[in-house]
């Protein structure tokens, strides 16, 4: 039984690959800034007690102007790397927070159902992340554009967010990572390195991260095709 | 200077992940079977001398009923694995074929421009494939759903088709692979294993493979958003 879920939304990245003057979290998707989609979803989940949005230091004011008045939402400035930003967000949560969901602000299409599954798995396992099987062949390429090796694809998963963790254990991993200057690719890689096994639960091919201009076209198409209520099959713990 | 380009389109797969009664190559995309998009593109390229479509043995007749009357197109039945099917297609090409492009029938959104780039690179290097940088974090997951390791993403590319090769060298790789029962993930992996370096040229995030139902939504959105002529910037060798 999960009493309370803290949420950290990472929105401090600059998204240089979008070729846009505005941060990708604030690009409009079907008329609404990308970040608002996940923010609204989390505010509608009753067990969510606190949401910390980590914005770029120069965009804290702009971010605040977008966010609805909700006593649970705090906006803080991020740090140099994504990991520094997430840590800044995590430190804002109450020390008795049981579970925390760390989410990318640039992933607007997450569904409540997947959050429930992750919370359920993380409350048993300590850490749960969404993943989908990789579709394409992957190769390692050297600096000259030549193939170095072809990856074995059988057990490779594309990892998404939100990633849900036991709050105290994730904080311990972050403290040690800071002390040792260890940088991971995502939050789970810190948990894997310092705390132990992380379980992968089925992700959703629709839960894309807005990274390149093509992703906006994809996200709008998914929104248009969405017939089911994102709150369908609501069964909380 | 490339005189002639042979093409093999692999369309023998069953596509079980589509949850559809029809093979994914024949699913309708904006009213037209998926495979027709790449087939039509290749028939419009003047240097293409021969196109071999490799169909599932039970679908050769159906495939033939779709394909336009064009003396350059041959349809042959495929084998057990994708690799067997591609080899069946390759054997249909004239022995003096200079370069061959091997393409997945389930990738409808390729552009002539990318084919030109690949042909140019392959005529110098012997083998050229399209790739795009991987966006998501990738993890290896064990049979219990637990993370085994997080991949280093810096130099990982998602590999697409068409893959373009020196025909004689690719045939030599296939002959040796058959003799040694060596199976690769894609055609380039055989070339890498037996012949030497393969160069990666910039792919296109739009050039997706129709693998799951979400991919049809994405492909239709890309088709709708396509403003440029797919034959724009036509500069053949």
Short mmCIF file of C-alpha atoms in Angstrom, two decimals, chain B residues 1-8 86 90 93-102 118-129 162-175 187-188 190-192 194-199:
data_model
loop_
_atom_site.label_atom_id
_atom_site.label_comp_id
_atom_site.label_asym_id
_atom_site.label_seq_id
_atom_site.Cartn_x
_atom_site.Cartn_y
_atom_site.Cartn_z
CA UNK B 1 30.17 6.36 -61.81
CA UNK B 2 27.53 3.74 -61.06
CA UNK B 3 26.17 2.07 -64.16
CA UNK B 4 23.46 -0.11 -62.67
CA UNK B 5 21.80 -0.73 -59.34
CA UNK B 6 20.03 -3.97 -58.46
CA UNK B 7 17.38 -3.92 -55.74
CA UNK B 8 16.17 -6.67 -53.42
CA UNK B 86 17.48 -12.01 -49.09
CA UNK B 90 20.30 -11.73 -54.50
CA UNK B 93 20.38 -10.58 -60.02
CA UNK B 94 22.68 -10.67 -63.05
CA UNK B 95 26.22 -11.64 -62.14
CA UNK B 96 27.58 -8.37 -63.56
CA UNK B 97 25.42 -6.27 -61.18
CA UNK B 98 27.68 -3.61 -59.74
CA UNK B 99 25.80 -2.45 -56.65
CA UNK B 100 22.79 -3.88 -54.87
CA UNK B 101 20.37 -2.15 -52.47
CA UNK B 102 18.68 -4.45 -49.97
CA UNK B 118 24.04 5.45 -50.06
CA UNK B 119 24.93 4.57 -53.65
CA UNK B 120 27.60 7.24 -53.68
CA UNK B 121 29.14 6.02 -50.41
CA UNK B 122 28.89 2.32 -51.33
CA UNK B 123 30.57 2.86 -54.70
CA UNK B 124 33.58 4.21 -52.80
CA UNK B 125 33.50 2.10 -49.64
CA UNK B 126 31.94 -1.18 -50.83
CA UNK B 127 29.10 -1.01 -48.31
CA UNK B 128 26.96 1.85 -46.96
CA UNK B 129 23.99 1.79 -44.62
CA UNK B 162 18.21 0.30 -47.88
CA UNK B 163 21.67 -1.09 -47.28
CA UNK B 164 23.82 -0.75 -50.41
CA UNK B 165 26.70 -3.10 -51.25
CA UNK B 166 29.20 -4.05 -53.90
CA UNK B 167 27.23 -6.97 -55.33
CA UNK B 168 30.09 -9.41 -55.81
CA UNK B 169 31.47 -8.89 -52.32
CA UNK B 170 28.04 -9.23 -50.70
CA UNK B 171 27.43 -12.47 -52.63
CA UNK B 172 30.76 -13.79 -51.41
CA UNK B 173 29.73 -12.94 -47.81
CA UNK B 174 26.41 -14.73 -48.30
CA UNK B 175 28.06 -17.83 -49.78
CA UNK B 187 22.89 -7.73 -44.34
CA UNK B 188 25.61 -5.36 -43.23
CA UNK B 190 27.48 -10.35 -42.94
CA UNK B 191 29.55 -7.86 -44.88
CA UNK B 192 31.22 -6.70 -41.64
CA UNK B 194 33.39 -11.48 -44.03
CA UNK B 195 34.34 -8.48 -46.16
CA UNK B 196 35.37 -5.45 -44.14
CA UNK B 197 34.29 -1.99 -43.05
CA UNK B 198 30.78 -0.69 -43.61
CA UNK B 199 30.17 3.06 -43.61
#
